[in-house]
Short mmCIF file of C-alpha atoms in Angstrom, two decimals:
data_model
loop_
_atom_site.label_atom_id
_atom_site.label_comp_id
_atom_site.label_asym_id
_atom_site.label_seq_id
_atom_site.Cartn_x
_atom_site.Cartn_y
_atom_site.Cartn_z
CA UNK F 980 -18.13 -15.18 -20.93
CA UNK F 981 -17.76 -14.60 -24.38
CA UNK F 982 -15.70 -12.06 -25.26
CA UNK F 983 -16.68 -9.62 -28.65
CA UNK F 984 -13.81 -7.86 -31.51
CA UNK F 985 -15.13 -4.06 -31.59
CA UNK F 986 -15.48 -3.05 -34.91
CA UNK F 987 -13.45 0.91 -35.96
CA UNK F 988 -16.29 2.73 -34.61
CA UNK F 989 -17.83 1.29 -32.17
CA UNK F 990 -18.18 0.82 -28.32
CA UNK F 991 -19.75 -1.94 -25.84
CA UNK F 992 -22.10 0.06 -23.43
CA UNK F 993 -24.55 -1.08 -21.26
CA UNK F 994 -28.58 0.02 -21.46
CA UNK F 995 -29.99 -1.46 -18.15
CA UNK F 996 -34.78 -1.33 -18.16
CA UNK F 997 -36.58 -1.95 -14.86
CA UNK F 998 -39.20 -5.41 -15.23
CA UNK F 999 -42.56 -5.26 -14.69
CA UNK F 1000 -42.85 -9.69 -15.04
CA UNK F 1001 -46.20 -11.08 -13.74
CA UNK F 1002 -45.50 -14.53 -11.52
CA UNK F 1003 -44.79 -16.91 -13.06
CA UNK F 1004 -42.35 -15.10 -14.70
CA UNK F 1005 -40.82 -14.20 -11.28
CA UNK F 1006 -40.47 -17.61 -10.51
CA UNK F 1007 -38.69 -18.03 -13.78
CA UNK F 1008 -36.63 -15.46 -12.99
CA UNK F 1009 -35.10 -17.17 -9.24
CA UNK F 1010 -35.22 -20.06 -10.87
CA UNK F 1011 -32.29 -19.68 -13.24
CA UNK F 1012 -30.68 -17.47 -10.53
CA UNK F 1013 -30.19 -20.24 -8.26
CA UNK F 1014 -29.41 -22.20 -11.00
CA UNK F 1015 -26.70 -20.09 -11.51
CA UNK F 1016 -26.01 -20.40 -7.92
CA UNK F 1017 -25.95 -24.31 -8.19
CA UNK F 1018 -23.76 -24.33 -10.77
CA UNK F 1019 -20.97 -22.35 -9.01
CA UNK F 1020 -21.17 -23.80 -5.97
CA UNK F 1021 -20.84 -27.94 -7.58
CA UNK F 1022 -17.85 -25.80 -9.59
CA UNK F 1023 -15.89 -24.66 -6.54
CA UNK F 1024 -16.93 -27.72 -4.16
CA UNK F 1025 -15.84 -30.42 -7.94
CA UNK F 1026 -12.11 -28.23 -7.96
CA UNK F 1027 -11.61 -27.80 -4.26
CA UNK F 1028 -11.77 -31.20 -3.51
CA UNK F 1029 -9.19 -32.17 -4.85
CA UNK F 1030 -6.90 -29.92 -2.94
CA UNK F 1031 -8.26 -31.05 -0.43
CA UNK F 1032 -7.50 -35.45 -1.86
CA UNK F 1033 -3.59 -34.00 -2.29
CA UNK F 1034 -3.32 -32.08 1.19
CA UNK F 1035 -4.82 -35.02 3.13
CA UNK F 1036 -2.26 -37.30 0.73
CA UNK F 1037 -0.14 -35.45 1.77
CA UNK F 1038 -0.29 -36.16 5.36
CA UNK F 1039 0.73 -40.32 4.23
CA UNK F 1040 4.13 -39.61 2.85
CA UNK F 1041 2.93 -39.59 -0.39
CA UNK F 1042 5.50 -38.51 -3.10
CA UNK F 1043 3.96 -35.59 -4.75
CA UNK F 1044 4.13 -37.23 -8.33
CA UNK F 1045 1.92 -40.03 -7.32
CA UNK F 1046 -0.66 -37.66 -5.74
CA UNK F 1047 -4.43 -36.63 -7.07
CA UNK F 1048 -3.92 -34.83 -9.95
CA UNK F 1049 -4.78 -31.37 -9.76
CA UNK F 1050 -8.84 -30.23 -11.66
CA UNK F 1051 -8.40 -27.86 -13.69
CA UNK F 1052 -10.91 -24.96 -13.04
CA UNK F 1053 -11.38 -23.13 -17.08
CA UNK F 1054 -14.17 -22.81 -18.41
CA UNK F 1055 -14.24 -25.82 -20.91
CA UNK F 1056 -12.66 -28.16 -18.82
CA UNK F 1057 -15.77 -27.04 -15.75
CA UNK F 1058 -18.72 -26.80 -18.69
CA UNK F 1059 -17.43 -30.36 -19.68
CA UNK F 1060 -17.08 -32.22 -16.37
CA UNK F 1061 -21.41 -30.37 -15.24
CA UNK F 1062 -22.13 -31.53 -18.61
CA UNK F 1063 -21.33 -35.23 -17.56
CA UNK F 1064 -22.57 -35.48 -14.50
CA UNK F 1065 -25.84 -32.99 -14.68
CA UNK F 1066 -28.12 -35.81 -16.28
CA UNK F 1067 -27.03 -37.81 -12.76
CA UNK F 1068 -26.73 -35.85 -9.84
CA UNK F 1069 -29.19 -35.29 -7.72
CA UNK F 1070 -28.33 -32.35 -6.51
CA UNK F 1071 -29.57 -30.96 -10.57
CA UNK F 1072 -31.55 -34.26 -11.60
CA UNK F 1073 -35.06 -33.71 -11.41
CA UNK F 1074 -34.67 -29.80 -12.07
CA UNK F 1075 -31.71 -29.37 -14.43
CA UNK F 1076 -34.18 -29.02 -18.00
CA UNK F 1077 -35.70 -26.60 -16.71
CA UNK F 1078 -33.77 -23.10 -17.44
CA UNK F 1079 -31.48 -22.33 -19.73
CA UNK F 1080 -28.24 -23.53 -20.07
CA UNK F 1081 -26.67 -20.25 -20.31
CA UNK F 1082 -27.72 -20.60 -16.18
CA UNK F 1083 -25.66 -22.74 -15.92
CA UNK F 1084 -22.45 -21.52 -18.37
CA UNK F 1085 -22.51 -17.94 -15.57
CA UNK F 1086 -22.02 -19.91 -12.65
CA UNK F 1087 -19.34 -22.37 -13.87
CA UNK F 1088 -18.19 -19.09 -15.27
CA UNK F 1089 -18.32 -17.09 -12.56
CA UNK F 1090 -16.51 -19.64 -10.45
CA UNK F 1091 -13.90 -19.78 -13.49
CA UNK F 1092 -12.90 -16.39 -12.15
CA UNK F 1093 -13.14 -16.93 -9.65
CA UNK F 1094 -10.19 -18.68 -8.85
CA UNK F 1095 -8.65 -17.18 -11.83
CA UNK F 1096 -7.76 -14.13 -9.33
CA UNK F 1097 -7.23 -16.34 -6.50
CA UNK F 1098 -4.58 -17.95 -8.64
CA UNK F 1099 -3.25 -14.57 -9.82
CA UNK F 1100 -3.96 -13.45 -6.30
CA UNK F 1101 -1.01 -15.52 -5.06
CA UNK F 1102 1.62 -15.81 -6.75
CA UNK F 1103 1.29 -11.58 -6.99
CA UNK F 1104 0.27 -11.19 -10.56
CA UNK F 1105 -3.61 -9.35 -9.34
CA UNK F 1106 -2.84 -5.55 -8.19
CA UNK F 1107 -5.40 -4.89 -5.03
CA UNK F 1108 -6.23 -6.76 -1.39
CA UNK F 1109 -5.38 -10.11 -0.80
CA UNK F 1110 -8.48 -13.11 -2.36
CA UNK F 1111 -8.67 -15.59 -1.03
CA UNK F 1112 -10.10 -19.32 -2.42
CA UNK F 1113 -13.38 -19.20 -3.48
CA UNK F 1114 -16.05 -19.99 -1.08
CA UNK F 1115 -19.75 -22.09 -1.40
CA UNK F 1116 -22.33 -18.40 -2.46
CA UNK F 1117 -25.27 -18.79 0.13
CA UNK F 1118 -28.61 -19.06 -0.59
CA UNK F 1119 -29.57 -16.36 2.36
CA UNK F 1120 -27.08 -13.35 0.63
CA UNK F 1121 -26.06 -14.21 -3.08
CA UNK F 1122 -27.01 -11.85 -5.10
CA UNK F 1123 -29.09 -12.54 -7.90
CA UNK F 1124 -27.87 -12.57 -11.70
CA UNK F 1125 -27.49 -14.41 -14.17
CA UNK F 1126 -26.48 -13.93 -17.11
CA UNK F 1127 -28.00 -14.82 -21.39
CA UNK F 1128 -24.41 -14.58 -24.32
CA UNK F 1129 -25.99 -17.16 -27.27
CA UNK F 1130 -30.46 -17.99 -28.02
CA UNK F 1131 -33.43 -15.10 -28.22
CA UNK F 1132 -31.97 -11.50 -27.40
CA UNK F 1133 -33.85 -9.05 -28.37
CA UNK F 1134 -35.52 -5.45 -28.07
CA UNK F 1135 -39.39 -5.97 -29.34
CA UNK F 1136 -40.85 -3.37 -31.69
CA UNK F 1137 -43.65 -2.20 -30.12
CA UNK F 1138 -40.36 -0.67 -27.22
CA UNK F 1139 -42.69 -2.32 -24.02
CA UNK F 1140 -41.99 -6.05 -24.08
CA UNK F 1141 -37.96 -7.65 -24.32
CA UNK F 1142 -37.30 -11.36 -24.95
CA UNK F 1143 -35.19 -13.80 -22.94
CA UNK F 1144 -34.55 -17.46 -23.87
CA UNK F 1145 -36.13 -19.24 -22.11
CA UNK F 1146 -37.76 -16.26 -20.24
CA UNK F 1147 -39.81 -15.95 -23.10
CA UNK F 1148 -41.05 -11.71 -23.78
CA UNK F 1149 -41.18 -9.28 -20.21
CA UNK F 1150 -42.78 -6.58 -20.30
CA UNK F 1151 -40.14 -3.10 -19.54
CA UNK F 1152 -41.09 -0.73 -16.62
CA UNK F 1153 -39.49 1.96 -19.36
CA UNK F 1154 -39.42 2.18 -23.17
CA UNK F 1155 -36.91 1.60 -24.58
CA UNK F 1156 -36.77 3.23 -26.96
CA UNK F 1157 -33.27 4.43 -26.48
CA UNK F 1158 -32.18 1.27 -27.57
CA UNK F 1159 -34.05 -0.31 -30.00
CA UNK F 1160 -34.09 3.13 -32.25
CA UNK F 1161 -30.68 2.31 -32.67
CA UNK F 1162 -30.45 -1.29 -33.70
CA UNK F 1163 -33.53 -0.67 -36.01
CA UNK F 1164 -31.07 1.50 -38.44
CA UNK F 1165 -28.15 -0.63 -37.86
CA UNK F 1166 -26.05 1.63 -35.44
CA UNK F 1167 -26.11 -0.80 -32.20
CA UNK F 1168 -25.32 -4.78 -31.78
CA UNK F 1169 -27.27 -6.12 -28.79
CA UNK F 1170 -23.86 -8.78 -27.33
CA UNK F 1171 -26.24 -9.92 -23.87
CA UNK F 1172 -28.26 -9.73 -21.93
CA UNK F 1173 -28.35 -10.06 -18.16
CA UNK F 1174 -31.05 -10.23 -15.79
CA UNK F 1175 -30.52 -8.41 -11.67
CA UNK F 1176 -32.56 -8.45 -8.64
CA UNK F 1177 -31.35 -5.67 -7.02
CA UNK F 1178 -33.25 -2.83 -4.82
CA UNK F 1179 -36.33 -4.92 -4.92
CA UNK F 1180 -36.67 -4.78 -8.45
CA UNK F 1181 -35.82 -6.93 -10.96
CA UNK F 1182 -33.55 -5.59 -13.67
CA UNK F 1183 -32.14 -6.05 -17.28
CA UNK F 1184 -28.51 -4.90 -18.57
CA UNK F 1185 -27.67 -5.93 -22.57
CA UNK F 1186 -24.03 -5.23 -23.95
CA UNK F 1187 -24.32 -3.31 -27.02
CA UNK F 1188 -21.96 -2.59 -29.79
CA UNK F 1189 -23.17 1.56 -30.37
CA UNK F 1190 -21.49 3.20 -33.69
CA UNK F 1191 -20.52 6.35 -32.11
CA UNK F 1192 -20.32 10.14 -33.63
CA UNK F 1193 -18.09 11.83 -32.39
CA UNK F 1194 -19.86 14.48 -29.48
CA UNK F 1195 -18.92 17.44 -29.02
CA UNK F 1196 -18.63 19.70 -25.63
CA UNK F 1197 -19.78 23.07 -25.45
CA UNK F 1198 -16.22 24.79 -24.50
CA UNK F 1199 -12.89 22.53 -25.63
CA UNK F 1200 -10.62 24.83 -24.98
CA UNK F 1201 -11.30 25.16 -21.13
CA UNK F 1202 -10.57 23.20 -18.24
CA UNK F 1203 -12.38 22.69 -14.82
CA UNK F 1204 -11.37 21.84 -11.74
CA UNK F 1205 -13.22 19.54 -8.76
CA UNK F 1206 -12.56 19.78 -4.97
CA UNK F 1207 -15.23 17.32 -3.97
CA UNK F 1208 -16.25 17.77 -0.73
CA UNK F 1209 -18.94 17.46 2.53
CA UNK F 1210 -20.34 21.11 3.29
CA UNK F 1211 -20.39 21.30 -1.25
CA UNK F 1212 -21.28 18.98 -3.32
CA UNK F 1213 -18.56 19.68 -5.97
CA UNK F 1214 -16.64 23.96 -6.37
CA UNK F 1215 -15.70 23.47 -9.72
CA UNK F 1216 -13.42 26.27 -11.01
CA UNK F 1217 -12.19 25.99 -14.70
CA UNK F 1218 -9.92 28.10 -16.78
CA UNK F 1219 -11.37 31.64 -17.17
CA UNK F 1220 -11.10 31.61 -13.51
CA UNK F 1221 -15.15 31.23 -13.12
CA UNK F 1222 -16.39 28.64 -9.99
CA UNK F 1223 -19.65 27.36 -9.24
CA UNK F 1224 -20.41 25.29 -6.65
CA UNK F 1225 -22.93 22.43 -6.20
CA UNK F 1226 -24.77 22.06 -2.89
CA UNK F 1227 -24.82 18.89 -1.64
CA UNK F 1228 -28.34 17.39 -1.47
CA UNK F 1229 -27.87 14.88 1.14
CA UNK F 1230 -30.52 12.40 0.18
CA UNK F 1231 -30.12 10.50 3.51
CA UNK F 1232 -30.10 12.61 5.54
CA UNK F 1233 -33.47 14.09 3.97
CA UNK F 1234 -34.41 10.08 4.93
CA UNK F 1235 -33.09 9.58 7.52
CA UNK F 1236 -36.05 10.81 9.53
CA UNK F 1237 -38.43 7.85 8.00
CA UNK F 1238 -35.57 5.84 8.16
CA UNK F 1239 -35.91 4.62 12.11
CA UNK F 1240 -38.90 5.18 12.46
CA UNK F 1241 -39.24 1.51 10.11
CA UNK F 1242 -36.25 0.94 11.68
CA UNK F 1243 -37.92 1.10 15.43
CA UNK F 1244 -40.65 -1.58 14.11
CA UNK F 1245 -39.47 -3.77 12.48
CA UNK F 1246 -36.76 -4.10 15.97
CA UNK F 1247 -40.75 -4.07 17.20
CA UNK F 1248 -41.66 -7.73 15.22
CA UNK F 1249 -40.26 -10.96 15.72
CA UNK F 1250 -36.88 -10.61 13.24
CA UNK F 1251 -35.17 -14.09 12.13
CA UNK F 1252 -32.58 -15.72 14.19
CA UNK F 1253 -30.70 -18.39 13.08
CA UNK F 1254 -29.58 -19.67 16.47
CA UNK F 1255 -32.11 -20.66 17.29
CA UNK F 1256 -33.71 -21.77 13.98
CA UNK F 1257 -36.90 -18.82 14.68
CA UNK F 1258 -38.56 -17.62 11.42
CA UNK F 1259 -39.57 -13.79 10.76
CA UNK F 1260 -43.16 -13.22 11.21
CA UNK F 1261 -45.03 -11.87 8.39
CA UNK F 1262 -45.49 -8.64 10.74
CA UNK F 1263 -41.36 -8.39 10.32
CA UNK F 1264 -40.72 -8.61 6.96
CA UNK F 1265 -42.93 -6.10 5.89
CA UNK F 1266 -41.88 -4.19 7.79
CA UNK F 1267 -38.34 -4.87 6.45
CA UNK F 1268 -40.37 -3.86 3.00
CA UNK F 1269 -40.99 -1.07 3.81
CA UNK F 1270 -37.88 -0.03 5.47
CA UNK F 1271 -35.40 -1.30 2.51
CA UNK F 1272 -38.11 0.24 0.16
CA UNK F 1273 -37.19 4.02 2.14
CA UNK F 1274 -32.65 2.28 1.69
CA UNK F 1275 -33.74 2.27 -2.17
CA UNK F 1276 -35.72 5.60 -2.64
CA UNK F 1277 -32.07 7.10 -1.44
CA UNK F 1278 -30.30 5.17 -3.70
CA UNK F 1279 -31.93 6.48 -6.79
CA UNK F 1280 -31.80 9.49 -5.65
CA UNK F 1281 -28.21 9.36 -5.09
CA UNK F 1282 -27.58 7.80 -8.37
CA UNK F 1283 -29.95 10.16 -10.31
CA UNK F 1284 -28.03 13.28 -8.56
CA UNK F 1285 -24.36 11.40 -9.60
CA UNK F 1286 -25.89 11.05 -13.23
CA UNK F 1287 -26.96 14.24 -13.72
CA UNK F 1288 -24.13 16.35 -12.38
CA UNK F 1289 -20.67 14.07 -14.49
CA UNK F 1290 -22.67 14.04 -17.60
CA UNK F 1291 -23.30 18.45 -16.79
CA UNK F 1292 -19.13 18.63 -16.36
CA UNK F 1293 -18.24 15.91 -18.97
CA UNK F 1294 -20.48 17.74 -21.98
CA UNK F 1295 -19.20 21.41 -21.09
CA UNK F 1296 -15.30 21.17 -20.34
CA UNK F 1297 -12.51 19.66 -22.86
CA UNK F 1298 -9.99 19.40 -19.37
CA UNK F 1299 -11.48 17.76 -15.99
CA UNK F 1300 -9.58 17.07 -13.06
CA UNK F 1301 -10.27 16.19 -10.27
CA UNK F 1302 -8.93 14.42 -7.12
CA UNK F 1303 -7.30 10.84 -6.32
CA UNK F 1304 -9.45 10.29 -3.10
CA UNK F 1305 -8.51 8.00 -0.32
CA UNK F 1306 -11.86 7.20 0.24
CA UNK F 1307 -11.60 4.50 2.08
CA UNK F 1308 -9.36 6.19 5.08
CA UNK F 1309 -11.68 9.38 4.87
CA UNK F 1310 -14.84 6.79 5.94
CA UNK F 1311 -12.60 6.18 9.56
CA UNK F 1312 -13.78 8.91 9.82
CA UNK F 1313 -16.70 8.07 12.83
CA UNK F 1314 -17.68 11.76 12.46
CA UNK F 1315 -18.25 12.31 8.80
CA UNK F 1316 -18.20 8.81 8.13
CA UNK F 1317 -22.05 8.53 7.47
CA UNK F 1318 -22.16 12.10 4.60
CA UNK F 1319 -18.81 10.72 3.38
CA UNK F 1320 -21.04 7.91 1.98
CA UNK F 1321 -23.79 9.62 0.78
CA UNK F 1322 -21.66 12.03 -0.83
CA UNK F 1323 -20.38 8.86 -3.88
CA UNK F 1324 -17.01 10.28 -3.86
CA UNK F 1325 -15.73 7.32 -5.98
CA UNK F 1326 -18.47 7.42 -7.63
CA UNK F 1327 -18.51 10.58 -9.00
CA UNK F 1328 -14.75 10.11 -10.63
CA UNK F 1329 -15.66 6.63 -12.59
CA UNK F 1330 -19.18 8.43 -13.99
CA UNK F 1331 -15.92 11.41 -14.96
CA UNK F 1332 -13.76 8.52 -16.11
CA UNK F 1333 -16.26 6.96 -18.60
CA UNK F 1334 -17.98 9.90 -19.96
CA UNK F 1335 -15.20 11.60 -21.20
CA UNK F 1336 -13.92 8.76 -23.19
CA UNK F 1337 -16.95 8.66 -24.90
CA UNK F 1338 -16.29 12.07 -26.69
CA UNK F 1339 -13.24 12.54 -28.22
CA UNK F 1340 -12.43 15.92 -27.49
CA UNK F 1341 -12.83 15.68 -23.43
CA UNK F 1342 -9.88 13.43 -21.49
CA UNK F 1343 -9.83 13.22 -17.75
CA UNK F 1344 -7.00 14.01 -15.40
CA UNK F 1345 -6.59 12.73 -12.06
CA UNK F 1346 -4.37 14.27 -9.55
CA UNK F 1347 -2.06 12.95 -7.40
CA UNK F 1348 -3.24 11.21 -4.20
CA UNK F 1349 -0.27 14.20 -2.04
CA UNK F 1350 -1.02 16.79 -4.25
CA UNK F 1351 -2.12 19.97 -1.52
CA UNK F 1352 -4.47 21.17 -3.55
CA UNK F 1353 -5.87 23.27 -0.19
CA UNK F 1354 -2.11 24.13 1.57
CA UNK F 1355 -1.50 25.34 -2.25
CA UNK F 1356 -1.83 29.24 -2.29
CA UNK F 1357 -3.60 29.81 -6.14
CA UNK F 1358 -2.12 33.36 -6.19
CA UNK F 1359 1.58 32.52 -6.00
CA UNK F 1360 1.73 28.97 -5.89
CA UNK F 1361 2.42 29.00 -2.15
CA UNK F 1362 1.82 26.05 0.09
CA UNK F 1363 1.25 26.43 3.72
CA UNK F 1364 2.37 24.32 6.26
CA UNK F 1365 -0.35 22.57 7.73
CA UNK F 1366 -4.30 23.90 7.52
CA UNK F 1367 -6.71 21.84 10.15
CA UNK F 1368 -9.40 21.43 8.45
CA UNK F 1369 -11.67 23.44 10.44
CA UNK F 1370 -10.38 26.15 8.84
CA UNK F 1371 -12.74 26.88 5.40
CA UNK F 1372 -10.73 30.55 4.31
CA UNK F 1373 -7.25 30.53 2.62
CA UNK F 1374 -5.27 32.92 4.52
CA UNK F 1375 -1.66 32.71 2.60
CA UNK F 1376 1.34 34.43 4.40
CA UNK F 1377 3.33 35.86 1.18
CA UNK F 1378 0.31 37.08 -1.59
CA UNK F 1379 -1.98 38.38 0.72
CA UNK F 1380 -4.73 36.06 -0.94
CA UNK F 1381 -8.38 35.50 1.13
CA UNK F 1382 -10.53 32.66 -0.46
CA UNK F 1383 -12.27 29.95 0.46
CA UNK F 1384 -9.95 26.43 0.74
CA UNK F 1385 -12.41 24.89 -1.71
CA UNK F 1386 -11.78 27.62 -3.46
CA UNK F 1387 -8.89 27.48 -3.84
CA UNK F 1388 -8.50 23.77 -3.80
CA UNK F 1389 -10.60 23.92 -7.38
CA UNK F 1390 -8.32 26.76 -8.86
CA UNK F 1391 -5.67 25.00 -8.46
CA UNK F 1392 -6.99 20.87 -9.64
CA UNK F 1393 -7.24 23.54 -12.24
CA UNK F 1394 -3.80 25.41 -12.77
CA UNK F 1395 -2.72 21.38 -13.27
CA UNK F 1396 -4.27 20.61 -16.87
CA UNK F 1397 -2.42 23.97 -18.05
CA UNK F 1398 0.57 23.11 -16.06
CA UNK F 1399 0.65 19.08 -17.37
CA UNK F 1400 0.93 17.37 -14.14
CA UNK F 1401 -1.05 15.62 -12.01
CA UNK F 1402 0.55 17.13 -8.70
CA UNK F 1403 3.35 14.39 -8.84
CA UNK F 1404 6.05 17.13 -8.42
CA UNK F 1405 6.56 19.18 -5.44
CA UNK F 1406 3.86 21.54 -4.58
CA UNK F 1407 3.25 24.33 -6.45
CA UNK F 1408 6.28 24.91 -8.24
CA UNK F 1409 4.33 24.71 -11.90
CA UNK F 1410 8.01 25.14 -13.65
CA UNK F 1411 8.87 21.65 -12.61
CA UNK F 1412 9.96 19.40 -15.81
CA UNK F 1413 9.51 16.19 -14.80
CA UNK F 1414 7.16 15.55 -11.51
CA UNK F 1415 9.73 13.64 -9.15
CA UNK F 1416 8.08 11.56 -7.41
CA UNK F 1417 6.87 12.46 -3.36
CA UNK F 1418 6.86 10.56 -0.46
CA UNK F 1419 3.93 9.16 1.72
CA UNK F 1420 2.90 11.30 4.90
CA UNK F 1421 5.94 13.83 3.13
CA UNK F 1422 3.08 17.07 3.95
CA UNK F 1423 4.37 15.88 7.51
CA UNK F 1424 6.88 17.48 9.96
CA UNK F 1425 9.40 14.28 10.96
CA UNK F 1426 9.09 13.76 14.83
CA UNK F 1427 12.66 13.44 15.90
CA UNK F 1428 13.75 10.10 17.55
CA UNK F 1429 15.19 9.72 21.07
CA UNK F 1430 18.69 7.80 20.52
CA UNK F 1431 19.45 4.20 21.51
CA UNK F 1432 20.86 4.57 25.31
CA UNK F 1433 24.66 2.94 24.68
CA UNK F 1434 25.14 0.14 27.11
CA UNK F 1435 26.88 0.67 30.73
CA UNK F 1436 26.78 4.19 29.68
CA UNK F 1437 25.23 6.80 31.45
CA UNK F 1438 25.35 10.60 31.72
CA UNK F 1439 29.08 10.48 32.19
CA UNK F 1440 29.89 8.35 30.03
CA UNK F 1441 29.81 10.51 27.09
CA UNK F 1442 25.69 9.50 25.90
CA UNK F 1443 24.01 13.03 23.88
CA UNK F 1444 21.01 13.78 26.02
CA UNK F 1445 17.24 14.49 23.77
CA UNK F 1446 17.38 18.29 25.77
CA UNK F 1447 21.24 17.79 24.75
CA UNK F 1448 20.60 17.73 20.37
CA UNK F 1449 18.11 20.40 21.16
CA UNK F 1450 20.34 22.54 22.30
CA UNK F 1451 22.68 22.16 19.76
CA UNK F 1452 20.29 22.34 16.62
CA UNK F 1453 19.24 25.90 17.87
CA UNK F 1454 22.84 26.70 17.62
CA UNK F 1455 22.98 26.27 13.58
CA UNK F 1456 22.70 27.61 11.33
CA UNK F 1457 19.63 28.36 9.70
CA UNK F 1458 18.54 28.03 6.17
CA UNK F 1459 17.09 31.92 5.39
CA UNK F 1460 13.63 30.17 3.41
CA UNK F 1461 12.59 25.89 4.59
CA UNK F 1462 9.75 24.53 1.95
CA UNK F 1463 7.59 22.19 4.19
CA UNK F 1464 6.14 19.79 1.88
#
């Protein structure tokens, strides 16, 4: 994959357009994506062969220095070896010339990145979950994608066509004026293009180096806290005290009736069976296409709504404060998993992150995951020990403030921007000069563990029983105020 040096004042941005290819162009698109998959599988097999060979030789007692040398997985090494075998290997000899060289380069680049990620993960140099060794891509499941970095890559002057290497000129489903105007004015330069098939359509995504002028927000001195939820998608409270609620559109729930009907039709058709090798019937394929169309419509509506929300927020406020939600853990709740997945909490944070970075006068603050925004009183800063999810109204025991829990959480998030912290310190202590890390689950009461029994000692041996320890604790002097956080 090529790396580009961005000029001062320029930023790299993507422009994506839906395509309307004819039958011949669609065959060519699928052929290029299939070539990328075949090159990826070849690279995985070529590199892994040396691993298995060394493992087999080690079982015969061959010393380390005499084992088969490791095969490199860098992109230049893979390209060099692939160019040697592409004319003689029976897997490529008959058809490799029918596609652009960029298709094979895409697969080799992806394989090189996969091996790099695996090696870094195994050596502890990569964050996140441990990654396994690269595996072969299935023809049935692999995502169709191909990237072009050289050759003729342009947006045509008529604003309704794009030109790609070996694929020729393809009509777009929508006008390309947003990119064409910048290219003609000299404020944008196309770096690469990627074609991808998703949601039943072909898309062309252009990686563009764009010159961006200073974009000013409507209220640069105002900070907003955003509390995400299921009943209400977002409750926004700014530093001036104004509170606004964005209702949850619930696109998936609205299409659930149609989706159930379509799924019932699919289940009554003769579908594929991998165990017996049975192929799906034509009626099953048509019914499955109708069901997928419902899913695609829901995904498009959700994407459109989230983009409109995040764009409006980034264009209005100078500081945006959002929570670091553990969405993966929230999805384990079987009662709310569907609603949480439909809301798209992670996508909202991702879009706010890059949309605020585009604007020089806007910043995004991510509150600590363990900051109790719902339990903290926005008036006096007192913190409740417990606030169950079914309690939708916050009532402060210290100052008597009664407020909706979502409004109270949004006000606390907005206050973090004014305090200049991220909520990693003691909850409610806004005068803390330095943030102190809080351990996991510190807002929960710790259950007292029973003492281990002493070997050979009974009640007469002086062992302390649990009820005796509770009585002794009850007699101890208690502090006047105890703050749980």
